[in-house]
Every structure is written in structure tokens, then in C-alpha cells.
Amino acid sequence: GIFNSTTNFILAEMANDRSFADALAEAQRRGIAETDPTLDVEGWDTANKLVIIANSFLGISASLADVSVQGITALTAADLQQARTRGQTIKLLATATQQADGYRLSVAPAPVSVDEFLGQCDGWEMGIEIYSDLYGRMYHKLWEREPMPTAAAMLRDAVNLFVSPQALPPTQR
């Protein structure tokens, strides 16, 4: 999945021949990127979200130490242009890959076909592609240009924790 709209915006700007520094400055000018964007651009915000999803939906006990993390700071506009010539785009992807001994969790920039669902998540969009034995492939997309979706999610989580304390581990109830 693509779990960070700030990095997705920066990559989209870089695909249009902007440098990383210019794209980041534009995101900051718009008030979307933090003054210190390290958690976003180094992949740690995405890794945190991947750990939450892995623990909640995959039923595993994961921590940040279980995630291989690489951000987008080493990418150049030329990297994105080269991907475009191959019919691809580069996205900061969070992946949980099932293996015989559990799951491999990673966050890294990866080439994606522009024809694929995640390849079409552009700018402020975030998306997730889920493979399920029951439903097959499922696709979900969210446009998060403003802080409202994040605030709504935080409020929803706080209400769920307040209303449903059994959602917490016994040591935290």
C-alpha cells in the first residue's frame, strides 16, 4: 500500500521534473509536510502504519524492528523519468509478504506499472491493495490533501478505545 500522501505528493512532483528539495519545499509551503519531514521521507510514518495493519489485520505481533525501511531521499527526478520510459512510476510501498515462517514487512520505493491500481494513486492519494483468500484482490483509495481524514481517523480510534476497552491488551485496560 501507499500509506503516506506527503511522500506520494513529492514523488508525483519529482515525476514532473522537480527536484526532491523543490517538491518537499512545495509540500511544506502548502502546509502538508512537517517542518521536519524526516518521519515521512525516510519511510518511518509508513512503517508505523504497516506495523499497525500487520498487528490488527494479519494477527501477528510486529514492531518497527521487524520492518525493513528505506525512504525516498535518495531518489532523483531522473530515477522517476527512467521509470516513466518503462511505463512505470515509483511509489513508496509498504508490503507484507506472507512466507512459510510468517510475514516479511518492508517499506521502500518500488517501480509500479502506471496501469496498476497503486500506480494510479497520484499526488495526495493513498491506496491499499489487499489479497485475500476469501475475496481475492480488493482495492481501496483515499484522497488526503487536508488534515480532516487523519483527524477523523484519530477521533474514530479514540472513540473505539473509549467505548470498547476490550480492544486494549489486558495489561493496558
PDB file of N, CA, C and O in Angstrom, residues 61-139:
ATOM      1  N   SER A  61       2.433 -10.364  15.776  1.00  0.00           N
ATOM      2  CA  SER A  61       2.977  -9.439  16.757  1.00  0.00           C
ATOM      3  C   SER A  61       4.220  -8.802  16.142  1.00  0.00           C
ATOM      4  O   SER A  61       5.316  -9.346  16.240  1.00  0.00           O
ATOM      5  N   ALA A  62       4.029  -7.666  15.480  1.00  0.00           N
ATOM      6  CA  ALA A  62       5.130  -6.994  14.790  1.00  0.00           C
ATOM      7  C   ALA A  62       5.480  -5.698  15.501  1.00  0.00           C
ATOM      8  O   ALA A  62       4.643  -5.084  16.162  1.00  0.00           O
ATOM      9  N   SER A  63       6.723  -5.279  15.323  1.00  0.00           N
ATOM     10  CA  SER A  63       7.182  -3.983  15.816  1.00  0.00           C
ATOM     11  C   SER A  63       7.993  -3.335  14.697  1.00  0.00           C
ATOM     12  O   SER A  63       8.262  -3.956  13.666  1.00  0.00           O
ATOM     13  N   LEU A  64       8.402  -2.099  14.904  1.00  0.00           N
ATOM     14  CA  LEU A  64       9.207  -1.417  13.889  1.00  0.00           C
ATOM     15  C   LEU A  64      10.505  -2.164  13.588  1.00  0.00           C
ATOM     16  O   LEU A  64      11.011  -2.104  12.471  1.00  0.00           O
ATOM     17  N   ALA A  65      11.018  -2.878  14.567  1.00  0.00           N
ATOM     18  CA  ALA A  65      12.252  -3.638  14.363  1.00  0.00           C
ATOM     19  C   ALA A  65      12.073  -4.752  13.326  1.00  0.00           C
ATOM     20  O   ALA A  65      13.051  -5.233  12.750  1.00  0.00           O
ATOM     21  N   ASP A  66      10.825  -5.133  13.064  1.00  0.00           N
ATOM     22  CA  ASP A  66      10.536  -6.187  12.094  1.00  0.00           C
ATOM     23  C   ASP A  66      10.385  -5.669  10.667  1.00  0.00           C
ATOM     24  O   ASP A  66      10.172  -6.451   9.736  1.00  0.00           O
ATOM     25  N   VAL A  67      10.479  -4.355  10.488  1.00  0.00           N
ATOM     26  CA  VAL A  67      10.242  -3.744   9.179  1.00  0.00           C
ATOM     27  C   VAL A  67      11.557  -3.262   8.576  1.00  0.00           C
ATOM     28  O   VAL A  67      12.302  -2.522   9.206  1.00  0.00           O
ATOM     29  N   SER A  68      11.823  -3.677   7.361  1.00  0.00           N
ATOM     30  CA  SER A  68      12.946  -3.149   6.598  1.00  0.00           C
ATOM     31  C   SER A  68      12.469  -1.821   6.008  1.00  0.00           C
ATOM     32  O   SER A  68      11.464  -1.795   5.294  1.00  0.00           O
ATOM     33  N   VAL A  69      13.178  -0.713   6.308  1.00  0.00           N
ATOM     34  CA  VAL A  69      12.693   0.616   5.928  1.00  0.00           C
ATOM     35  C   VAL A  69      13.731   1.362   5.091  1.00  0.00           C
ATOM     36  O   VAL A  69      14.894   1.468   5.475  1.00  0.00           O
ATOM     37  N   GLN A  70      13.256   1.867   3.947  1.00  0.00           N
ATOM     38  CA  GLN A  70      14.059   2.741   3.088  1.00  0.00           C
ATOM     39  C   GLN A  70      13.147   3.866   2.617  1.00  0.00           C
ATOM     40  O   GLN A  70      12.047   3.610   2.124  1.00  0.00           O
ATOM     41  N   GLY A  71      13.582   5.090   2.767  1.00  0.00           N
ATOM     42  CA  GLY A  71      12.775   6.241   2.373  1.00  0.00           C
ATOM     43  C   GLY A  71      13.005   6.655   0.936  1.00  0.00           C
ATOM     44  O   GLY A  71      13.566   5.900   0.136  1.00  0.00           O
ATOM     45  N   ILE A  72      12.584   7.878   0.622  1.00  0.00           N
ATOM     46  CA  ILE A  72      12.649   8.367  -0.760  1.00  0.00           C
ATOM     47  C   ILE A  72      13.748   9.399  -0.989  1.00  0.00           C
ATOM     48  O   ILE A  72      13.892   9.905  -2.093  1.00  0.00           O
ATOM     49  N   THR A  73      14.539   9.706   0.024  1.00  0.00           N
ATOM     50  CA  THR A  73      15.504  10.810  -0.085  1.00  0.00           C
ATOM     51  C   THR A  73      16.612  10.569  -1.109  1.00  0.00           C
ATOM     52  O   THR A  73      17.201  11.528  -1.600  1.00  0.00           O
ATOM     53  N   ALA A  74      16.898   9.327  -1.437  1.00  0.00           N
ATOM     54  CA  ALA A  74      17.962   9.049  -2.410  1.00  0.00           C
ATOM     55  C   ALA A  74      17.466   9.087  -3.849  1.00  0.00           C
ATOM     56  O   ALA A  74      18.279   9.048  -4.777  1.00  0.00           O
ATOM     57  N   LEU A  75      16.157   9.193  -4.054  1.00  0.00           N
ATOM     58  CA  LEU A  75      15.614   9.218  -5.409  1.00  0.00           C
ATOM     59  C   LEU A  75      15.846  10.573  -6.062  1.00  0.00           C
ATOM     60  O   LEU A  75      15.850  11.603  -5.398  1.00  0.00           O
ATOM     61  N   THR A  76      15.985  10.554  -7.370  1.00  0.00           N
ATOM     62  CA  THR A  76      16.132  11.783  -8.138  1.00  0.00           C
ATOM     63  C   THR A  76      15.010  11.854  -9.172  1.00  0.00           C
ATOM     64  O   THR A  76      14.371  10.837  -9.483  1.00  0.00           O
ATOM     65  N   ALA A  77      14.816  13.055  -9.712  1.00  0.00           N
ATOM     66  CA  ALA A  77      13.837  13.225 -10.791  1.00  0.00           C
ATOM     67  C   ALA A  77      14.206  12.318 -11.965  1.00  0.00           C
ATOM     68  O   ALA A  77      13.325  11.771 -12.635  1.00  0.00           O
ATOM     69  N   ALA A  78      15.502  12.114 -12.205  1.00  0.00           N
ATOM     70  CA  ALA A  78      15.948  11.234 -13.293  1.00  0.00           C
ATOM     71  C   ALA A  78      15.492   9.796 -13.055  1.00  0.00           C
ATOM     72  O   ALA A  78      15.121   9.099 -14.006  1.00  0.00           O
ATOM     73  N   ASP A  79      15.500   9.332 -11.800  1.00  0.00           N
ATOM     74  CA  ASP A  79      15.016   7.980 -11.481  1.00  0.00           C
ATOM     75  C   ASP A  79      13.550   7.842 -11.882  1.00  0.00           C
ATOM     76  O   ASP A  79      13.141   6.828 -12.463  1.00  0.00           O
ATOM     77  N   LEU A  80      12.761   8.863 -11.576  1.00  0.00           N
ATOM     78  CA  LEU A  80      11.340   8.811 -11.904  1.00  0.00           C
ATOM     79  C   LEU A  80      11.121   8.918 -13.412  1.00  0.00           C
ATOM     80  O   LEU A  80      10.218   8.276 -13.959  1.00  0.00           O
ATOM     81  N   GLN A  81      11.947   9.705 -14.101  1.00  0.00           N
ATOM     82  CA  GLN A  81      11.851   9.810 -15.557  1.00  0.00           C
ATOM     83  C   GLN A  81      12.204   8.477 -16.223  1.00  0.00           C
ATOM     84  O   GLN A  81      11.556   8.062 -17.182  1.00  0.00           O
ATOM     85  N   GLN A  82      13.232   7.793 -15.715  1.00  0.00           N
ATOM     86  CA  GLN A  82      13.609   6.491 -16.269  1.00  0.00           C
ATOM     87  C   GLN A  82      12.482   5.487 -16.074  1.00  0.00           C
ATOM     88  O   GLN A  82      12.182   4.692 -16.966  1.00  0.00           O
ATOM     89  N   ALA A  83      11.842   5.522 -14.917  1.00  0.00           N
ATOM     90  CA  ALA A  83      10.707   4.628 -14.673  1.00  0.00           C
ATOM     91  C   ALA A  83       9.586   4.929 -15.661  1.00  0.00           C
ATOM     92  O   ALA A  83       8.962   4.004 -16.206  1.00  0.00           O
ATOM     93  N   ARG A  84       9.345   6.207 -15.918  1.00  0.00           N
ATOM     94  CA  ARG A  84       8.279   6.597 -16.847  1.00  0.00           C
ATOM     95  C   ARG A  84       8.534   6.030 -18.244  1.00  0.00           C
ATOM     96  O   ARG A  84       7.600   5.601 -18.920  1.00  0.00           O
ATOM     97  N   THR A  85       9.808   6.012 -18.689  1.00  0.00           N
ATOM     98  CA  THR A  85      10.105   5.475 -20.020  1.00  0.00           C
ATOM     99  C   THR A  85       9.808   3.976 -20.108  1.00  0.00           C
ATOM    100  O   THR A  85       9.613   3.457 -21.205  1.00  0.00           O
ATOM    101  N   ARG A  86       9.750   3.298 -18.966  1.00  0.00           N
ATOM    102  CA  ARG A  86       9.412   1.869 -18.919  1.00  0.00           C
ATOM    103  C   ARG A  86       7.926   1.643 -18.632  1.00  0.00           C
ATOM    104  O   ARG A  86       7.516   0.520 -18.383  1.00  0.00           O
ATOM    105  N   GLY A  87       7.129   2.719 -18.618  1.00  0.00           N
ATOM    106  CA  GLY A  87       5.703   2.586 -18.320  1.00  0.00           C
ATOM    107  C   GLY A  87       5.438   2.364 -16.842  1.00  0.00           C
ATOM    108  O   GLY A  87       4.431   1.779 -16.464  1.00  0.00           O
ATOM    109  N   GLN A  88       6.365   2.862 -16.002  1.00  0.00           N
ATOM    110  CA  GLN A  88       6.254   2.685 -14.562  1.00  0.00           C
ATOM    111  C   GLN A  88       6.305   4.029 -13.850  1.00  0.00           C
ATOM    112  O   GLN A  88       6.663   5.049 -14.426  1.00  0.00           O
ATOM    113  N   THR A  89       5.956   3.980 -12.587  1.00  0.00           N
ATOM    114  CA  THR A  89       6.145   5.100 -11.680  1.00  0.00           C
ATOM    115  C   THR A  89       6.782   4.526 -10.423  1.00  0.00           C
ATOM    116  O   THR A  89       6.750   3.316 -10.207  1.00  0.00           O
ATOM    117  N   ILE A  90       7.357   5.362  -9.618  1.00  0.00           N
ATOM    118  CA  ILE A  90       7.966   4.890  -8.367  1.00  0.00           C
ATOM    119  C   ILE A  90       7.095   5.364  -7.212  1.00  0.00           C
ATOM    120  O   ILE A  90       6.741   6.542  -7.130  1.00  0.00           O
ATOM    121  N   LYS A  91       6.755   4.435  -6.330  1.00  0.00           N
ATOM    122  CA  LYS A  91       5.929   4.720  -5.156  1.00  0.00           C
ATOM    123  C   LYS A  91       6.648   4.220  -3.908  1.00  0.00           C
ATOM    124  O   LYS A  91       7.395   3.241  -3.965  1.00  0.00           O
ATOM    125  N   LEU A  92       6.412   4.888  -2.784  1.00  0.00           N
ATOM    126  CA  LEU A  92       6.904   4.377  -1.514  1.00  0.00           C
ATOM    127  C   LEU A  92       5.880   3.344  -1.051  1.00  0.00           C
ATOM    128  O   LEU A  92       4.781   3.692  -0.623  1.00  0.00           O
ATOM    129  N   LEU A  93       6.242   2.066  -1.172  1.00  0.00           N
ATOM    130  CA  LEU A  93       5.302   0.984  -0.896  1.00  0.00           C
ATOM    131  C   LEU A  93       5.578   0.306   0.440  1.00  0.00           C
ATOM    132  O   LEU A  93       6.725   0.015   0.783  1.00  0.00           O
ATOM    133  N   ALA A  94       4.503   0.056   1.154  1.00  0.00           N
ATOM    134  CA  ALA A  94       4.533  -0.789   2.343  1.00  0.00           C
ATOM    135  C   ALA A  94       4.030  -2.159   1.911  1.00  0.00           C
ATOM    136  O   ALA A  94       2.977  -2.250   1.277  1.00  0.00           O
ATOM    137  N   THR A  95       4.794  -3.195   2.227  1.00  0.00           N
ATOM    138  CA  THR A  95       4.372  -4.538   1.837  1.00  0.00           C
ATOM    139  C   THR A  95       4.474  -5.496   3.012  1.00  0.00           C
ATOM    140  O   THR A  95       5.388  -5.402   3.834  1.00  0.00           O
ATOM    141  N   ALA A  96       3.517  -6.385   3.058  1.00  0.00           N
ATOM    142  CA  ALA A  96       3.528  -7.514   3.994  1.00  0.00           C
ATOM    143  C   ALA A  96       3.411  -8.753   3.127  1.00  0.00           C
ATOM    144  O   ALA A  96       2.353  -9.024   2.554  1.00  0.00           O
ATOM    145  N   THR A  97       4.511  -9.468   2.988  1.00  0.00           N
ATOM    146  CA  THR A  97       4.556 -10.629   2.112  1.00  0.00           C
ATOM    147  C   THR A  97       4.552 -11.897   2.954  1.00  0.00           C
ATOM    148  O   THR A  97       5.445 -12.083   3.795  1.00  0.00           O
ATOM    149  N   GLN A  98       3.544 -12.743   2.725  1.00  0.00           N
ATOM    150  CA  GLN A  98       3.455 -13.984   3.502  1.00  0.00           C
ATOM    151  C   GLN A  98       4.527 -14.956   3.024  1.00  0.00           C
ATOM    152  O   GLN A  98       4.723 -15.155   1.826  1.00  0.00           O
ATOM    153  N   GLN A  99       5.219 -15.538   4.006  1.00  0.00           N
ATOM    154  CA  GLN A  99       6.239 -16.537   3.738  1.00  0.00           C
ATOM    155  C   GLN A  99       5.957 -17.740   4.621  1.00  0.00           C
ATOM    156  O   GLN A  99       5.080 -17.689   5.492  1.00  0.00           O
ATOM    157  N   ALA A 100       6.676 -18.811   4.423  1.00  0.00           N
ATOM    158  CA  ALA A 100       6.436 -20.035   5.183  1.00  0.00           C
ATOM    159  C   ALA A 100       6.539 -19.817   6.686  1.00  0.00           C
ATOM    160  O   ALA A 100       5.796 -20.426   7.462  1.00  0.00           O
ATOM    161  N   ASP A 101       7.431 -18.922   7.122  1.00  0.00           N
ATOM    162  CA  ASP A 101       7.653 -18.711   8.554  1.00  0.00           C
ATOM    163  C   ASP A 101       6.986 -17.442   9.087  1.00  0.00           C
ATOM    164  O   ASP A 101       7.316 -16.967  10.160  1.00  0.00           O
ATOM    165  N   GLY A 102       6.055 -16.865   8.358  1.00  0.00           N
ATOM    166  CA  GLY A 102       5.368 -15.650   8.814  1.00  0.00           C
ATOM    167  C   GLY A 102       5.272 -14.629   7.706  1.00  0.00           C
ATOM    168  O   GLY A 102       5.016 -14.966   6.555  1.00  0.00           O
ATOM    169  N   TYR A 103       5.502 -13.374   8.054  1.00  0.00           N
ATOM    170  CA  TYR A 103       5.416 -12.285   7.090  1.00  0.00           C
ATOM    171  C   TYR A 103       6.723 -11.518   7.034  1.00  0.00           C
ATOM    172  O   TYR A 103       7.400 -11.356   8.051  1.00  0.00           O
ATOM    173  N   ARG A 104       7.059 -11.048   5.840  1.00  0.00           N
ATOM    174  CA  ARG A 104       8.182 -10.142   5.663  1.00  0.00           C
ATOM    175  C   ARG A 104       7.581  -8.758   5.461  1.00  0.00           C
ATOM    176  O   ARG A 104       6.770  -8.545   4.557  1.00  0.00           O
ATOM    177  N   LEU A 105       7.950  -7.808   6.319  1.00  0.00           N
ATOM    178  CA  LEU A 105       7.418  -6.449   6.281  1.00  0.00           C
ATOM    179  C   LEU A 105       8.490  -5.511   5.753  1.00  0.00           C
ATOM    180  O   LEU A 105       9.630  -5.542   6.228  1.00  0.00           O
ATOM    181  N   SER A 106       8.108  -4.670   4.780  1.00  0.00           N
ATOM    182  CA  SER A 106       9.092  -3.737   4.241  1.00  0.00           C
ATOM    183  C   SER A 106       8.424  -2.454   3.766  1.00  0.00           C
ATOM    184  O   SER A 106       7.237  -2.444   3.423  1.00  0.00           O
ATOM    185  N   VAL A 107       9.217  -1.401   3.772  1.00  0.00           N
ATOM    186  CA  VAL A 107       8.834  -0.103   3.224  1.00  0.00           C
ATOM    187  C   VAL A 107      10.003   0.336   2.358  1.00  0.00           C
ATOM    188  O   VAL A 107      11.135   0.416   2.841  1.00  0.00           O
ATOM    189  N   ALA A 108       9.716   0.603   1.078  1.00  0.00           N
ATOM    190  CA  ALA A 108      10.781   1.013   0.169  1.00  0.00           C
ATOM    191  C   ALA A 108      10.175   1.583  -1.104  1.00  0.00           C
ATOM    192  O   ALA A 108       9.065   1.206  -1.487  1.00  0.00           O
ATOM    193  N   PRO A 109      10.922   2.467  -1.767  1.00  0.00           N
ATOM    194  CA  PRO A 109      10.481   2.919  -3.086  1.00  0.00           C
ATOM    195  C   PRO A 109      10.533   1.732  -4.046  1.00  0.00           C
ATOM    196  O   PRO A 109      11.479   0.941  -4.001  1.00  0.00           O
ATOM    197  N   ALA A 110       9.516   1.616  -4.876  1.00  0.00           N
ATOM    198  CA  ALA A 110       9.459   0.496  -5.814  1.00  0.00           C
ATOM    199  C   ALA A 110       8.795   0.935  -7.113  1.00  0.00           C
ATOM    200  O   ALA A 110       7.862   1.738  -7.097  1.00  0.00           O
ATOM    201  N   PRO A 111       9.278   0.387  -8.229  1.00  0.00           N
ATOM    202  CA  PRO A 111       8.623   0.683  -9.504  1.00  0.00           C
ATOM    203  C   PRO A 111       7.291  -0.066  -9.588  1.00  0.00           C
ATOM    204  O   PRO A 111       7.188  -1.219  -9.179  1.00  0.00           O
ATOM    205  N   VAL A 112       6.277   0.630 -10.090  1.00  0.00           N
ATOM    206  CA  VAL A 112       4.942   0.068 -10.246  1.00  0.00           C
ATOM    207  C   VAL A 112       4.447   0.468 -11.630  1.00  0.00           C
ATOM    208  O   VAL A 112       4.636   1.618 -12.048  1.00  0.00           O
ATOM    209  N   SER A 113       3.807  -0.450 -12.327  1.00  0.00           N
ATOM    210  CA  SER A 113       3.251  -0.126 -13.634  1.00  0.00           C
ATOM    211  C   SER A 113       2.213   0.985 -13.494  1.00  0.00           C
ATOM    212  O   SER A 113       1.407   0.971 -12.564  1.00  0.00           O
ATOM    213  N   VAL A 114       2.219   1.938 -14.417  1.00  0.00           N
ATOM    214  CA  VAL A 114       1.239   3.024 -14.372  1.00  0.00           C
ATOM    215  C   VAL A 114      -0.175   2.507 -14.628  1.00  0.00           C
ATOM    216  O   VAL A 114      -1.147   3.205 -14.367  1.00  0.00           O
ATOM    217  N   ASP A 115      -0.301   1.283 -15.114  1.00  0.00           N
ATOM    218  CA  ASP A 115      -1.610   0.682 -15.361  1.00  0.00           C
ATOM    219  C   ASP A 115      -2.176  -0.024 -14.133  1.00  0.00           C
ATOM    220  O   ASP A 115      -3.357  -0.372 -14.116  1.00  0.00           O
ATOM    221  N   GLU A 116      -1.347  -0.272 -13.135  1.00  0.00           N
ATOM    222  CA  GLU A 116      -1.809  -0.951 -11.922  1.00  0.00           C
ATOM    223  C   GLU A 116      -2.513   0.035 -10.995  1.00  0.00           C
ATOM    224  O   GLU A 116      -2.297   1.247 -11.069  1.00  0.00           O
ATOM    225  N   PHE A 117      -3.321  -0.505 -10.085  1.00  0.00           N
ATOM    226  CA  PHE A 117      -4.063   0.316  -9.134  1.00  0.00           C
ATOM    227  C   PHE A 117      -3.141   1.257  -8.367  1.00  0.00           C
ATOM    228  O   PHE A 117      -3.382   2.465  -8.322  1.00  0.00           O
ATOM    229  N   LEU A 118      -2.097   0.731  -7.736  1.00  0.00           N
ATOM    230  CA  LEU A 118      -1.208   1.580  -6.942  1.00  0.00           C
ATOM    231  C   LEU A 118      -0.430   2.556  -7.827  1.00  0.00           C
ATOM    232  O   LEU A 118      -0.093   3.649  -7.389  1.00  0.00           O
ATOM    233  N   GLY A 119      -0.180   2.187  -9.065  1.00  0.00           N
ATOM    234  CA  GLY A 119       0.477   3.086 -10.000  1.00  0.00           C
ATOM    235  C   GLY A 119      -0.392   4.276 -10.370  1.00  0.00           C
ATOM    236  O   GLY A 119       0.103   5.303 -10.828  1.00  0.00           O
ATOM    237  N   GLN A 120      -1.695   4.134 -10.165  1.00  0.00           N
ATOM    238  CA  GLN A 120      -2.632   5.211 -10.471  1.00  0.00           C
ATOM    239  C   GLN A 120      -2.983   6.059  -9.245  1.00  0.00           C
ATOM    240  O   GLN A 120      -3.748   7.014  -9.361  1.00  0.00           O
ATOM    241  N   CYS A 121      -2.455   5.733  -8.086  1.00  0.00           N
ATOM    242  CA  CYS A 121      -2.628   6.565  -6.887  1.00  0.00           C
ATOM    243  C   CYS A 121      -1.638   7.713  -7.023  1.00  0.00           C
ATOM    244  O   CYS A 121      -0.433   7.510  -6.953  1.00  0.00           O
ATOM    245  N   ASP A 122      -2.154   8.902  -7.233  1.00  0.00           N
ATOM    246  CA  ASP A 122      -1.284  10.018  -7.574  1.00  0.00           C
ATOM    247  C   ASP A 122      -1.425  11.154  -6.575  1.00  0.00           C
ATOM    248  O   ASP A 122      -2.481  11.337  -5.963  1.00  0.00           O
ATOM    249  N   GLY A 123      -0.365  11.930  -6.444  1.00  0.00           N
ATOM    250  CA  GLY A 123      -0.421  13.138  -5.619  1.00  0.00           C
ATOM    251  C   GLY A 123      -0.796  12.842  -4.184  1.00  0.00           C
ATOM    252  O   GLY A 123      -0.096  12.120  -3.485  1.00  0.00           O
ATOM    253  N   TRP A 124      -1.920  13.417  -3.742  1.00  0.00           N
ATOM    254  CA  TRP A 124      -2.335  13.308  -2.344  1.00  0.00           C
ATOM    255  C   TRP A 124      -3.060  12.000  -2.037  1.00  0.00           C
ATOM    256  O   TRP A 124      -3.537  11.805  -0.926  1.00  0.00           O
ATOM    257  N   GLU A 125      -3.151  11.103  -2.988  1.00  0.00           N
ATOM    258  CA  GLU A 125      -3.887   9.855  -2.771  1.00  0.00           C
ATOM    259  C   GLU A 125      -3.031   8.823  -2.045  1.00  0.00           C
ATOM    260  O   GLU A 125      -1.823   8.755  -2.224  1.00  0.00           O
ATOM    261  N   MET A 126      -3.712   8.042  -1.245  1.00  0.00           N
ATOM    262  CA  MET A 126      -3.117   6.857  -0.632  1.00  0.00           C
ATOM    263  C   MET A 126      -3.974   5.682  -1.056  1.00  0.00           C
ATOM    264  O   MET A 126      -5.164   5.834  -1.338  1.00  0.00           O
ATOM    265  N   GLY A 127      -3.383   4.504  -1.106  1.00  0.00           N
ATOM    266  CA  GLY A 127      -4.157   3.338  -1.512  1.00  0.00           C
ATOM    267  C   GLY A 127      -3.594   2.072  -0.914  1.00  0.00           C
ATOM    268  O   GLY A 127      -2.431   2.013  -0.497  1.00  0.00           O
ATOM    269  N   ILE A 128      -4.441   1.057  -0.884  1.00  0.00           N
ATOM    270  CA  ILE A 128      -4.012  -0.249  -0.396  1.00  0.00           C
ATOM    271  C   ILE A 128      -4.617  -1.319  -1.285  1.00  0.00           C
ATOM    272  O   ILE A 128      -5.765  -1.216  -1.718  1.00  0.00           O
ATOM    273  N   GLU A 129      -3.812  -2.304  -1.586  1.00  0.00           N
ATOM    274  CA  GLU A 129      -4.238  -3.458  -2.364  1.00  0.00           C
ATOM    275  C   GLU A 129      -4.119  -4.656  -1.428  1.00  0.00           C
ATOM    276  O   GLU A 129      -3.050  -4.925  -0.886  1.00  0.00           O
ATOM    277  N   ILE A 130      -5.232  -5.339  -1.233  1.00  0.00           N
ATOM    278  CA  ILE A 130      -5.279  -6.464  -0.297  1.00  0.00           C
ATOM    279  C   ILE A 130      -5.569  -7.739  -1.065  1.00  0.00           C
ATOM    280  O   ILE A 130      -6.498  -7.777  -1.887  1.00  0.00           O
ATOM    281  N   TYR A 131      -4.782  -8.757  -0.805  1.00  0.00           N
ATOM    282  CA  TYR A 131      -5.019 -10.081  -1.377  1.00  0.00           C
ATOM    283  C   TYR A 131      -5.616 -10.950  -0.273  1.00  0.00           C
ATOM    284  O   TYR A 131      -5.010 -11.132   0.772  1.00  0.00           O
ATOM    285  N   SER A 132      -6.800 -11.490  -0.525  1.00  0.00           N
ATOM    286  CA  SER A 132      -7.498 -12.281   0.469  1.00  0.00           C
ATOM    287  C   SER A 132      -7.904 -13.620  -0.135  1.00  0.00           C
ATOM    288  O   SER A 132      -8.322 -13.677  -1.306  1.00  0.00           O
ATOM    289  N   ASP A 133      -7.812 -14.691   0.655  1.00  0.00           N
ATOM    290  CA  ASP A 133      -8.247 -15.989   0.149  1.00  0.00           C
ATOM    291  C   ASP A 133      -9.763 -16.024  -0.050  1.00  0.00           C
ATOM    292  O   ASP A 133     -10.271 -16.737  -0.895  1.00  0.00           O
ATOM    293  N   LEU A 134     -10.496 -15.222   0.685  1.00  0.00           N
ATOM    294  CA  LEU A 134     -11.948 -15.201   0.593  1.00  0.00           C
ATOM    295  C   LEU A 134     -12.457 -14.276  -0.512  1.00  0.00           C
ATOM    296  O   LEU A 134     -13.339 -14.642  -1.291  1.00  0.00           O
ATOM    297  N   TYR A 135     -11.892 -13.084  -0.615  1.00  0.00           N
ATOM    298  CA  TYR A 135     -12.386 -12.081  -1.556  1.00  0.00           C
ATOM    299  C   TYR A 135     -11.492 -11.855  -2.766  1.00  0.00           C
ATOM    300  O   TYR A 135     -11.831 -11.074  -3.646  1.00  0.00           O
ATOM    301  N   GLY A 136     -10.331 -12.451  -2.792  1.00  0.00           N
ATOM    302  CA  GLY A 136      -9.392 -12.172  -3.886  1.00  0.00           C
ATOM    303  C   GLY A 136      -8.735 -10.823  -3.680  1.00  0.00           C
ATOM    304  O   GLY A 136      -8.399 -10.456  -2.560  1.00  0.00           O
ATOM    305  N   ARG A 137      -8.602 -10.049  -4.744  1.00  0.00           N
ATOM    306  CA  ARG A 137      -7.974  -8.729  -4.652  1.00  0.00           C
ATOM    307  C   ARG A 137      -9.022  -7.671  -4.333  1.00  0.00           C
ATOM    308  O   ARG A 137     -10.082  -7.638  -4.933  1.00  0.00           O
ATOM    309  N   MET A 138      -8.659  -6.813  -3.388  1.00  0.00           N
ATOM    310  CA  MET A 138      -9.508  -5.671  -3.039  1.00  0.00           C
ATOM    311  C   MET A 138      -8.642  -4.418  -3.111  1.00  0.00           C
ATOM    312  O   MET A 138      -7.460  -4.453  -2.760  1.00  0.00           O
ATOM    313  N   TYR A 139      -9.246  -3.333  -3.569  1.00  0.00           N
ATOM    314  CA  TYR A 139      -8.531  -2.081  -3.736  1.00  0.00           C
ATOM    315  C   TYR A 139      -9.275  -0.978  -2.996  1.00  0.00           C
ATOM    316  O   TYR A 139     -10.492  -0.864  -3.105  1.00  0.00           O
TER     317      TYR A 139
END
